[in-house]
Phi, psi and omega in degrees: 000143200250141163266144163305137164278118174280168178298086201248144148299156209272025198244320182291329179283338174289326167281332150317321157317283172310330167279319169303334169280296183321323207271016198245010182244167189269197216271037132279001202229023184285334195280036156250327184291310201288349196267341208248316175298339147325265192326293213296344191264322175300304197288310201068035183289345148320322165266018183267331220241028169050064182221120201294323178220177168311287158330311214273343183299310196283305196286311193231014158306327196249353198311319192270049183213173201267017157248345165001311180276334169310314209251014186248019151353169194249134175336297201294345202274343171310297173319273174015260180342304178314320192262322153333323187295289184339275216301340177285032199251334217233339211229041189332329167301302193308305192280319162276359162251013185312282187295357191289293198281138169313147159314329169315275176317340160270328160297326167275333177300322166253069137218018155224001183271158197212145170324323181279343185241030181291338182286304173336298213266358149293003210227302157313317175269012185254333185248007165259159177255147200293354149320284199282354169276331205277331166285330182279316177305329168307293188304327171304288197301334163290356169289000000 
């Protein structure tokens, strides 16, 4: 089912636009998604487009179009993503290797990385498998 299109400011359809490119490219382009997915969530530019959440924007903004399957990621890996961003926001080493790291390894990398120990734990997630930093992080927390 097609929503009627409302009447979007041109600032709110370029974050629309940027989301709609990022999703049609693979996970290099996450620090783009995340950054557009950010801006919309912050902004609450999902309810300009009658839409309730973030999620639901994602789920049937996009339902008639070849990214649908793209954009109906699950509410938590959206989320993630977001907070994965927030923190390469505050963590600049963190935020210039954002596409460098897999997705997996950036996701275990931010729940112990910190401004003091982002070259440590960047430097692990570009040469470790997400095995062994989830085993190196193990090992941390039993000391």
């Amino acid at each position: 089912m097609t929503r009627p299109m409302p009447v979007v400011p041109a600032a709110i359809r370029a974050n629309d636009e940027t989301i709609a490119q990022t999703l049609r490219v693979s996970e290099q382009t996450d620090s783009q998604l995340a950054a557009a997915l950010f801006e919309n969530e912050e902004n609450s530019y999902y309810r300009v487009w009658g839409y309730r959440s973030l999620v639901a924007y994602l789920r049937e903004r996009w339902e008639d179009t070849g990214l649908a399957e793209t954009a109906k990621m699950k509410a938590r890996v959206i989320q993630r993503l977001i907070r994965e961003y927030r923190l390469a926001r505050e963590i600049p080493a963190f935020m210039d290797a954002f596409d460098l790291l897999s997705r997996s390894n950036r996701r275990i990398i931010a729940q112990v990385i910190t401004r003091e120990n982002a070259e440590e734990w960047i430097a692990a997630g570009l040469n470790m498998t997400a095995r062994e930093l989830v085993r190196r992080i193990q090992a941390m927390a039993s000391e």
